[in-house]
CSV table of C-alpha atoms in Angstrom, one decimal:
chain,number,residue,atom,x,y,z
A,1,UNK,CA,0.0,0.0,0.0
A,2,UNK,CA,1.2,3.5,-0.7
A,3,UNK,CA,0.0,6.6,1.0
A,4,UNK,CA,0.9,10.1,-0.2
A,5,UNK,CA,-1.1,12.7,1.8
A,6,UNK,CA,-1.1,16.5,1.3
A,7,UNK,CA,-1.1,18.6,4.5
A,8,UNK,CA,-1.0,22.3,3.9
A,9,UNK,CA,-0.8,23.0,7.6
A,10,UNK,CA,2.7,21.4,7.7
A,11,UNK,CA,4.0,23.5,4.8
A,12,UNK,CA,5.3,26.4,6.9
A,13,UNK,CA,7.0,24.1,9.4
A,14,UNK,CA,8.7,22.0,6.8
A,15,UNK,CA,9.8,24.7,4.5
A,16,UNK,CA,11.4,26.5,7.4
A,17,UNK,CA,14.4,24.1,7.0
A,18,UNK,CA,16.8,25.8,4.6
A,19,UNK,CA,19.1,24.0,2.3
A,20,UNK,CA,22.5,24.9,3.9
A,21,UNK,CA,25.5,24.9,1.7
A,22,UNK,CA,29.2,25.1,2.1
A,23,UNK,CA,32.0,26.5,0.0
A,24,UNK,CA,32.3,25.3,-3.5
A,25,UNK,CA,34.8,22.6,-4.5
A,26,UNK,CA,38.1,24.2,-5.4
A,27,UNK,CA,40.6,22.8,-7.9
A,28,UNK,CA,42.5,20.7,-5.3
A,29,UNK,CA,46.2,19.9,-5.5
A,30,UNK,CA,46.9,16.3,-6.6
A,31,UNK,CA,47.1,15.1,-3.0
A,32,UNK,CA,44.1,17.1,-1.7
A,33,UNK,CA,41.0,15.2,-0.6
A,34,UNK,CA,37.9,16.5,-2.4
A,35,UNK,CA,35.2,17.9,-0.2
A,36,UNK,CA,31.4,17.5,-0.7
A,37,UNK,CA,31.4,20.4,-3.1
A,38,UNK,CA,27.9,21.6,-2.1
A,39,UNK,CA,27.4,25.3,-2.6
A,40,UNK,CA,24.8,27.8,-1.5
A,41,UNK,CA,21.9,26.8,-3.6
A,42,UNK,CA,19.5,28.5,-5.9
A,43,UNK,CA,16.8,26.1,-4.9
A,44,UNK,CA,13.4,27.9,-4.8
A,45,UNK,CA,11.2,27.6,-1.7
A,46,UNK,CA,8.7,24.8,-2.4
A,47,UNK,CA,5.2,26.1,-2.9
A,48,UNK,CA,3.2,22.9,-3.0
A,49,UNK,CA,1.4,21.2,-0.2
A,50,UNK,CA,3.5,18.8,1.9
A,51,UNK,CA,3.5,15.2,0.6
A,52,UNK,CA,3.6,12.6,3.3
A,53,UNK,CA,5.0,9.1,2.6
A,54,UNK,CA,4.4,6.1,4.8
A,55,UNK,CA,3.7,2.4,4.5
A,56,UNK,CA,4.9,0.7,1.3
A,57,UNK,CA,5.8,2.0,-2.2
A,58,UNK,CA,5.0,-0.7,-4.7
A,59,UNK,CA,5.0,1.3,-7.9
A,60,UNK,CA,7.6,3.8,-9.3
A,61,UNK,CA,7.3,7.4,-8.3
A,62,UNK,CA,9.1,10.7,-8.4
A,63,UNK,CA,9.5,13.1,-5.5
A,64,UNK,CA,9.2,16.6,-6.9
A,65,UNK,CA,11.0,19.6,-5.5
A,66,UNK,CA,7.8,21.6,-5.9
A,67,UNK,CA,6.6,20.3,-2.5
A,68,UNK,CA,8.3,19.4,0.7
A,69,UNK,CA,8.2,15.7,1.6
A,70,UNK,CA,7.6,14.2,5.0
A,71,UNK,CA,8.4,10.5,5.9
A,72,UNK,CA,7.2,8.6,8.9
A,73,UNK,CA,8.3,5.1,8.0
A,74,UNK,CA,8.6,3.7,4.6
A,75,UNK,CA,9.3,0.5,2.7
A,76,UNK,CA,10.5,1.0,-0.9
A,77,UNK,CA,9.7,-2.0,-3.2
A,78,UNK,CA,9.9,0.0,-6.5
A,79,UNK,CA,12.0,2.8,-7.9
A,80,UNK,CA,11.8,6.2,-6.1
A,81,UNK,CA,13.5,9.1,-7.9
A,82,UNK,CA,14.2,12.3,-5.9
A,83,UNK,CA,14.5,15.4,-8.1
A,84,UNK,CA,17.2,18.1,-7.6
A,85,UNK,CA,16.4,20.6,-4.8
A,86,UNK,CA,14.0,18.2,-3.0
A,87,UNK,CA,13.7,18.6,0.7
A,88,UNK,CA,12.7,15.4,2.7
A,89,UNK,CA,12.0,15.6,6.4
A,90,UNK,CA,11.9,12.4,8.5
A,91,UNK,CA,10.1,12.0,11.8
A,92,UNK,CA,11.7,10.8,15.0
A,93,UNK,CA,13.1,7.2,14.5
A,94,UNK,CA,11.6,7.1,11.0
A,95,UNK,CA,13.5,5.1,8.4
A,96,UNK,CA,13.4,4.4,4.7
A,97,UNK,CA,14.0,0.8,3.9
A,98,UNK,CA,14.9,-0.1,0.3
A,99,UNK,CA,14.0,-3.7,-0.3
A,100,UNK,CA,14.9,-6.2,-2.9
A,101,UNK,CA,13.9,-4.9,-6.3
A,102,UNK,CA,13.5,-1.4,-5.0
A,103,UNK,CA,15.6,1.6,-5.7
A,104,UNK,CA,16.2,5.0,-4.1
A,105,UNK,CA,17.9,7.5,-6.4
A,106,UNK,CA,18.6,11.2,-5.6
A,107,UNK,CA,19.4,13.4,-8.5
A,108,UNK,CA,21.0,16.4,-6.8
A,109,UNK,CA,23.5,18.6,-8.5
A,110,UNK,CA,26.2,20.9,-7.1
A,111,UNK,CA,23.9,24.0,-7.4
A,112,UNK,CA,20.7,22.1,-6.6
A,113,UNK,CA,21.4,19.4,-4.0
A,114,UNK,CA,18.9,17.1,-2.3
A,115,UNK,CA,18.5,17.2,1.5
A,116,UNK,CA,17.2,14.6,3.9
A,117,UNK,CA,16.9,15.9,7.5
A,118,UNK,CA,15.2,15.5,10.8
A,119,UNK,CA,11.8,17.1,11.0
A,120,UNK,CA,12.7,18.0,14.6
A,121,UNK,CA,16.5,18.7,15.0
A,122,UNK,CA,16.3,17.5,18.6
A,123,UNK,CA,14.9,14.1,17.7
A,124,UNK,CA,17.0,12.1,15.2
A,125,UNK,CA,15.4,10.0,12.4
A,126,UNK,CA,16.4,6.4,11.9
A,127,UNK,CA,18.3,5.2,8.8
A,128,UNK,CA,18.3,4.7,5.1
A,129,UNK,CA,18.5,0.9,5.0
A,130,UNK,CA,19.9,-0.7,1.9
A,131,UNK,CA,18.7,-4.3,1.8
A,132,UNK,CA,19.9,-7.2,-0.3
A,133,UNK,CA,18.9,-6.9,-3.9
A,134,UNK,CA,18.2,-3.2,-3.8
A,135,UNK,CA,19.9,-0.2,-5.3
A,136,UNK,CA,20.6,3.2,-3.7
A,137,UNK,CA,22.3,6.0,-5.7
A,138,UNK,CA,22.9,9.3,-3.9
A,139,UNK,CA,24.2,12.3,-5.8
A,140,UNK,CA,24.9,15.7,-4.3
A,141,UNK,CA,22.9,14.9,-1.3
A,142,UNK,CA,23.1,15.8,2.4
A,143,UNK,CA,21.7,13.5,5.1
A,144,UNK,CA,21.4,15.3,8.4
A,145,UNK,CA,20.3,14.3,11.9
A,146,UNK,CA,19.8,10.6,11.4
A,147,UNK,CA,21.1,7.5,13.1
A,148,UNK,CA,18.7,7.3,16.1
A,149,UNK,CA,20.4,4.5,18.2
A,150,UNK,CA,17.0,3.3,19.4
A,151,UNK,CA,15.9,2.2,15.9
A,152,UNK,CA,19.0,2.3,13.6
A,153,UNK,CA,22.7,1.3,13.4
A,154,UNK,CA,23.7,4.3,11.4
A,155,UNK,CA,22.3,7.0,9.2
A,156,UNK,CA,23.0,4.7,6.2
A,157,UNK,CA,23.2,1.0,6.7
A,158,UNK,CA,23.9,-1.6,4.0
A,159,UNK,CA,22.7,-5.1,4.7
A,160,UNK,CA,23.3,-6.9,1.5
A,161,UNK,CA,24.1,-10.6,2.0
A,162,UNK,CA,27.2,-12.8,2.5
A,163,UNK,CA,28.1,-13.8,-1.0
A,164,UNK,CA,31.6,-13.4,-2.6
A,165,UNK,CA,32.2,-11.3,-4.4
A,166,UNK,CA,30.0,-9.1,-2.2
A,167,UNK,CA,27.1,-6.9,-3.5
A,168,UNK,CA,27.9,-3.2,-4.2
A,169,UNK,CA,24.4,-1.6,-3.9
A,170,UNK,CA,25.4,1.8,-2.5
A,171,UNK,CA,26.7,4.5,-4.8
A,172,UNK,CA,27.6,8.0,-3.4
A,173,UNK,CA,28.7,11.0,-5.3
A,174,UNK,CA,29.3,14.2,-3.3
A,175,UNK,CA,27.3,13.1,-0.3
A,176,UNK,CA,27.5,14.6,3.1
A,177,UNK,CA,26.3,12.8,6.3
A,178,UNK,CA,26.3,15.2,9.3
A,179,UNK,CA,25.1,15.2,12.9
A,180,UNK,CA,24.4,11.4,12.9
A,181,UNK,CA,23.5,10.1,16.4
A,182,UNK,CA,25.4,7.0,15.5
A,183,UNK,CA,27.9,6.1,12.7
A,184,UNK,CA,27.4,7.7,9.4
A,185,UNK,CA,27.6,4.5,7.4
A,186,UNK,CA,27.6,0.8,8.5
A,187,UNK,CA,28.3,-1.9,5.8
A,188,UNK,CA,27.4,-5.4,7.0
A,189,UNK,CA,27.8,-8.8,5.3
A,190,UNK,CA,30.3,-8.8,2.4
A,191,UNK,CA,28.8,-5.6,0.8
A,192,UNK,CA,30.6,-2.5,-0.2
A,193,UNK,CA,30.3,0.8,-2.1
A,194,UNK,CA,29.6,0.7,-5.8
A,195,UNK,CA,32.3,1.4,-8.3
A,196,UNK,CA,32.8,5.1,-9.0
A,197,UNK,CA,31.7,6.3,-5.6
A,198,UNK,CA,33.5,9.4,-4.5
A,199,UNK,CA,33.6,12.5,-2.3
A,200,UNK,CA,31.8,11.2,0.8
A,201,UNK,CA,31.9,13.5,3.8
A,202,UNK,CA,30.9,12.3,7.3
A,203,UNK,CA,31.2,14.7,10.1
A,204,UNK,CA,29.9,15.5,13.6
A,205,UNK,CA,28.8,11.8,13.9
A,206,UNK,CA,29.1,8.8,16.1
A,207,UNK,CA,27.8,7.6,19.5
A,208,UNK,CA,29.7,6.7,22.7
A,209,UNK,CA,29.5,3.0,21.9
A,210,UNK,CA,30.0,3.4,18.1
A,211,UNK,CA,32.1,6.5,17.7
A,212,UNK,CA,33.5,6.0,14.2
A,213,UNK,CA,32.0,7.7,11.1
A,214,UNK,CA,32.3,4.4,9.1
A,215,UNK,CA,32.0,0.8,10.3
A,216,UNK,CA,32.7,-1.8,7.7
A,217,UNK,CA,33.2,-5.5,7.0
A,218,UNK,CA,36.6,-6.5,5.7
A,219,UNK,CA,35.3,-7.0,2.1
A,220,UNK,CA,34.3,-3.4,1.9
A,221,UNK,CA,37.9,-2.3,2.4
A,222,UNK,CA,38.8,-1.8,-1.2
A,223,UNK,CA,35.5,0.0,-2.0
A,224,UNK,CA,35.8,3.1,0.2
A,225,UNK,CA,35.3,6.4,-1.6
A,226,UNK,CA,37.6,9.4,-1.3
A,227,UNK,CA,36.3,12.0,1.0
A,228,UNK,CA,36.5,13.6,4.5
A,229,UNK,CA,36.0,11.6,7.7
A,230,UNK,CA,37.0,14.1,10.4
A,231,UNK,CA,35.2,16.0,13.1
A,232,UNK,CA,33.6,12.8,14.6
A,233,UNK,CA,33.7,11.2,18.0
A,234,UNK,CA,36.6,9.0,16.8
A,235,UNK,CA,38.1,9.9,13.5
A,236,UNK,CA,38.8,6.4,12.3
A,237,UNK,CA,37.2,3.7,10.0
A,238,UNK,CA,36.3,0.6,12.0
A,239,UNK,CA,37.0,-2.7,10.3
A,240,UNK,CA,36.2,-6.1,11.8
A,241,UNK,CA,34.5,-9.4,11.6
A,242,UNK,CA,31.8,-8.2,14.0
A,243,UNK,CA,30.5,-6.0,11.2
A,244,UNK,CA,30.5,-8.9,8.7
A,245,UNK,CA,28.4,-11.9,8.2
A,246,UNK,CA,28.5,-14.5,10.9
A,247,UNK,CA,29.4,-17.1,8.3
A,248,UNK,CA,32.0,-15.1,6.3
A,249,UNK,CA,34.1,-12.7,8.4
A,250,UNK,CA,37.4,-12.8,6.5
A,251,UNK,CA,38.7,-10.9,3.5
A,252,UNK,CA,37.7,-13.1,0.6
A,253,UNK,CA,39.0,-11.2,-2.4
A,254,UNK,CA,41.7,-8.7,-3.4
A,255,UNK,CA,41.5,-5.3,-1.8
A,256,UNK,CA,43.6,-2.1,-1.8
A,257,UNK,CA,43.5,0.1,1.3
A,258,UNK,CA,44.1,3.7,0.7
A,259,UNK,CA,45.2,6.5,3.0
A,260,UNK,CA,41.9,8.4,3.4
A,261,UNK,CA,43.2,10.8,6.0
A,262,UNK,CA,42.1,8.9,9.1
A,263,UNK,CA,43.4,5.5,10.5
A,264,UNK,CA,41.7,2.2,10.2
A,265,UNK,CA,40.6,0.8,13.6
A,266,UNK,CA,40.9,-3.0,13.3
A,267,UNK,CA,39.2,-5.4,15.7
A,268,UNK,CA,40.8,-8.4,13.9
A,269,UNK,CA,41.6,-9.1,10.3
A,270,UNK,CA,42.1,-12.4,8.4
A,271,UNK,CA,43.2,-12.4,4.7
A,272,UNK,CA,41.9,-15.4,2.8
A,273,UNK,CA,40.8,-18.8,4.2
A,274,UNK,CA,41.3,-22.5,3.4
A,275,UNK,CA,39.2,-22.2,0.2
A,276,UNK,CA,39.9,-18.7,-1.1
A,277,UNK,CA,43.1,-16.7,-1.6
A,278,UNK,CA,43.2,-13.0,-1.3
A,279,UNK,CA,45.7,-10.2,-1.5
A,280,UNK,CA,45.5,-7.2,0.8
A,281,UNK,CA,47.5,-4.2,-0.5
A,282,UNK,CA,48.1,-1.2,1.8
A,283,UNK,CA,49.1,2.0,0.0
A,284,UNK,CA,51.7,4.5,1.4
A,285,UNK,CA,50.4,6.4,4.4
A,286,UNK,CA,47.8,3.9,5.5
A,287,UNK,CA,47.7,3.4,9.2
A,288,UNK,CA,46.0,0.4,10.9
A,289,UNK,CA,45.4,0.5,14.6
A,290,UNK,CA,44.6,-2.8,16.3
A,291,UNK,CA,42.4,-3.6,19.3
A,292,UNK,CA,44.0,-5.5,22.3
A,293,UNK,CA,44.7,-9.1,21.5
A,294,UNK,CA,43.9,-8.7,17.8
A,295,UNK,CA,46.1,-9.6,14.8
A,296,UNK,CA,46.4,-9.4,11.1
A,297,UNK,CA,46.6,-13.0,9.8
A,298,UNK,CA,47.6,-14.0,6.3
A,299,UNK,CA,45.8,-17.4,6.3
A,300,UNK,CA,48.1,-19.5,4.0
A,301,UNK,CA,50.2,-19.5,0.9
A,302,UNK,CA,47.3,-18.7,-1.4
A,303,UNK,CA,47.0,-15.2,0.2
A,304,UNK,CA,49.4,-12.3,0.4
A,305,UNK,CA,50.0,-9.0,2.2
A,306,UNK,CA,51.6,-6.1,0.3
A,307,UNK,CA,52.5,-2.9,2.3
A,308,UNK,CA,53.9,-0.4,-0.1
A,309,UNK,CA,55.1,2.4,2.1
A,310,UNK,CA,57.7,5.0,1.4
A,311,UNK,CA,60.2,6.6,3.7
A,312,UNK,CA,58.1,9.8,3.8
A,313,UNK,CA,54.8,7.9,4.1
A,314,UNK,CA,55.3,4.5,5.8
A,315,UNK,CA,52.5,2.0,6.3
A,316,UNK,CA,51.9,1.9,10.1
A,317,UNK,CA,50.6,-1.0,12.1
A,318,UNK,CA,50.1,0.0,15.8
A,319,UNK,CA,47.9,-0.2,18.9
A,320,UNK,CA,44.4,1.3,19.0
A,321,UNK,CA,44.8,2.2,22.7
A,322,UNK,CA,44.9,5.8,23.7
A,323,UNK,CA,47.9,5.1,25.9
A,324,UNK,CA,49.7,2.3,23.9
A,325,UNK,CA,52.2,-0.1,25.4
A,326,UNK,CA,54.3,-3.1,24.2
A,327,UNK,CA,52.2,-6.2,23.7
A,328,UNK,CA,48.9,-4.5,23.1
A,329,UNK,CA,48.2,-6.6,20.0
A,330,UNK,CA,49.4,-9.8,18.6
A,331,UNK,CA,51.2,-8.6,15.4
A,332,UNK,CA,51.4,-9.6,11.8
A,333,UNK,CA,51.1,-13.4,11.3
A,334,UNK,CA,51.9,-15.3,8.1
A,335,UNK,CA,50.8,-19.0,8.2
A,336,UNK,CA,52.1,-19.7,4.7
A,337,UNK,CA,54.5,-18.2,2.2
A,338,UNK,CA,53.6,-16.4,-1.0
A,339,UNK,CA,56.1,-14.8,-3.4
A,340,UNK,CA,53.8,-11.8,-3.6
A,341,UNK,CA,54.3,-10.9,0.1
A,342,UNK,CA,56.0,-7.6,0.3
A,343,UNK,CA,56.5,-5.3,3.4
A,344,UNK,CA,58.4,-2.1,2.4
A,345,UNK,CA,58.9,1.0,4.6
A,346,UNK,CA,56.5,0.0,7.4
A,347,UNK,CA,56.4,0.6,11.1
A,348,UNK,CA,55.2,-2.1,13.5
A,349,UNK,CA,54.6,-0.8,17.0
A,350,UNK,CA,53.3,-2.1,20.4
A,351,UNK,CA,52.9,-5.7,19.1
A,352,UNK,CA,54.2,-8.9,20.5
A,353,UNK,CA,51.1,-9.7,22.5
A,354,UNK,CA,50.2,-13.4,23.2
A,355,UNK,CA,50.2,-15.3,19.9
A,356,UNK,CA,48.8,-18.5,21.5
A,357,UNK,CA,51.6,-20.4,19.8
A,358,UNK,CA,54.7,-22.1,21.1
A,359,UNK,CA,57.9,-24.1,20.3
A,360,UNK,CA,58.4,-22.6,16.8
A,361,UNK,CA,62.1,-21.8,16.0
A,362,UNK,CA,64.8,-22.0,18.6
A,363,UNK,CA,64.2,-18.9,20.8
A,364,UNK,CA,61.5,-18.8,23.5
A,365,UNK,CA,60.2,-16.2,25.8
A,366,UNK,CA,61.0,-17.2,29.4
A,367,UNK,CA,59.8,-19.1,31.3
A,368,UNK,CA,57.9,-21.1,28.7
A,369,UNK,CA,58.1,-22.0,25.0
A,370,UNK,CA,56.1,-18.9,24.0
A,371,UNK,CA,57.2,-17.3,20.7
A,372,UNK,CA,55.0,-14.2,20.6
A,373,UNK,CA,56.5,-11.6,18.2
A,374,UNK,CA,55.7,-8.5,16.3
A,375,UNK,CA,55.9,-10.3,13.0
A,376,UNK,CA,55.5,-14.1,12.9
A,377,UNK,CA,56.6,-16.3,9.9
A,378,UNK,CA,55.8,-20.0,10.1
A,379,UNK,CA,56.9,-21.0,6.6
A,380,UNK,CA,60.3,-20.3,5.1
A,381,UNK,CA,60.1,-17.5,2.5
A,382,UNK,CA,62.2,-17.5,-0.7
A,383,UNK,CA,63.5,-13.9,0.0
A,384,UNK,CA,63.7,-11.4,2.8
A,385,UNK,CA,60.5,-9.7,1.8
A,386,UNK,CA,60.5,-7.3,4.8
A,387,UNK,CA,62.7,-4.3,4.1
A,388,UNK,CA,62.9,-0.7,5.4
A,389,UNK,CA,60.8,-1.8,8.5
A,390,UNK,CA,61.0,-0.2,11.9
A,391,UNK,CA,59.8,-2.6,14.5
A,392,UNK,CA,59.4,-1.0,17.9
A,393,UNK,CA,58.1,-1.8,21.4
A,394,UNK,CA,57.5,-5.5,21.1
A,395,UNK,CA,56.6,-7.4,24.2
A,396,UNK,CA,58.1,-10.5,22.6
A,397,UNK,CA,60.5,-11.0,19.7
A,398,UNK,CA,60.8,-8.7,16.7
A,399,UNK,CA,60.6,-11.2,13.9
A,400,UNK,CA,59.9,-14.9,14.5
A,401,UNK,CA,61.5,-17.2,11.9
A,402,UNK,CA,59.4,-20.1,13.0
A,403,UNK,CA,60.1,-22.6,10.2
A,404,UNK,CA,62.3,-25.7,9.9
A,405,UNK,CA,64.9,-25.2,7.3
A,406,UNK,CA,67.6,-22.8,6.4
A,407,UNK,CA,68.6,-19.6,8.2
A,408,UNK,CA,69.7,-17.9,5.0
A,409,UNK,CA,66.8,-15.6,4.9
A,410,UNK,CA,67.9,-12.8,7.2
A,411,UNK,CA,66.0,-9.7,8.2
A,412,UNK,CA,68.6,-7.8,10.3
A,413,UNK,CA,70.5,-5.9,7.6
A,414,UNK,CA,67.4,-4.3,6.0
A,415,UNK,CA,65.3,-3.4,9.0
A,416,UNK,CA,65.7,-1.5,12.3
A,417,UNK,CA,64.6,-2.6,15.8
A,418,UNK,CA,64.0,-0.6,19.0
A,419,UNK,CA,62.8,-1.6,22.5
A,420,UNK,CA,62.3,-5.3,21.7
A,421,UNK,CA,61.9,-7.4,24.8
A,422,UNK,CA,63.7,-10.4,23.5
A,423,UNK,CA,65.4,-11.3,20.1
A,424,UNK,CA,65.2,-8.9,17.2
A,425,UNK,CA,64.9,-12.0,15.1
A,426,UNK,CA,64.8,-15.7,16.1
A,427,UNK,CA,66.8,-18.6,14.8
A,428,UNK,CA,64.8,-21.2,12.8
A,429,UNK,CA,65.2,-24.9,13.4
A,430,UNK,CA,67.3,-26.8,10.9
A,431,UNK,CA,65.7,-29.1,8.3
A,432,UNK,CA,65.6,-31.9,10.8
A,433,UNK,CA,63.9,-29.8,13.4
A,434,UNK,CA,66.9,-29.3,15.6
A,435,UNK,CA,68.3,-26.2,17.5
A,436,UNK,CA,71.8,-25.5,18.8
A,437,UNK,CA,72.2,-25.6,22.5
A,438,UNK,CA,72.7,-21.8,22.7
A,439,UNK,CA,70.9,-20.2,19.8
A,440,UNK,CA,71.9,-16.6,19.0
A,441,UNK,CA,69.5,-13.9,20.1
A,442,UNK,CA,70.4,-10.5,18.7
A,443,UNK,CA,69.1,-7.6,20.8
A,444,UNK,CA,68.0,-4.1,20.3
A,445,UNK,CA,68.1,-1.3,23.0
């Protein structure tokens, strides 16, 4: 059932909300991050009676800028097109759910943006929910005052299944999410942003329990649009299996992580699994901050990790704690060897927490057979693929050479170590699984 009701009495209230703008997009320098680009608009004040939307939309319709629009709660099962300059006000906790076969498309332009806002600025609306099988395309659109924690997980939530490759139902182009009572965007399952998405701004958003502007599953990592993610409770992008599907929580395909101006807050991350290989590439300047006890695991030899830092812009792996300390997280772990693995110009800090592994190689942490380290290698690599690394503040070893075989692959000459509790690198067992009686244990101050 669809209900579109006209209420002239609401016209003055709803048209009182202006379409605020911000400065126009300049011609940025090559490394500048584009802003939302919304300018003061030439949108006329709507003169028609307010159109109220509630219930279910089962046939295509267009929302005209001639009238303000009010939403209580709405299921979208067909295509809804929102014209440039349209103003949509949503009631307290009200949501727009776009279901399978439905579409929600805003057609804003730089001079004539679309705006979705709270009908009462003191009472946040719910969420724009992107369900499996739906399509949402937002262009030159501002979403303000959503994310009511009592009814929503974020101002925009994508809930689009657990298949690989994941669905990409959400396209954004010059979109601003502001004043969200929760995160700006949450992407569950294995979903991500659609190709071509760009210029997403999320600001003044987040809650005490979910303070980040973006919270994503691992398979959304390579889909994140350029934009601005600052001015929030925690300026970071949360990545973790808890945001993913319960049945598929690992990175199951190749992904490139870019430096988007804020760090990635990682609750745990596994690259590949026993059935699927994946390659995670981290571009220069990317920073990953890990929760206590977490790790980055490269599952086996089908998967790979490439960290392509530079001296000026290293890739950083560190603790997510406000007051970090050695052993906060469990480090980078490689359970197989892949010739594509490459760690160049990286910093690994405050790792060496419990790896829950023992008796690998010849050097152990007293008083047990624990081998916790900042970087753990359990298969012999063909080359010393870690170069230009600075490994600091490890509660265990620096690099664990935890294989049986040759000690020819050496990491001391091409990396630096500081404040390592035990060996900067350990000695592997020989091909027969034996260790010398007094294995060498190089140290770092």
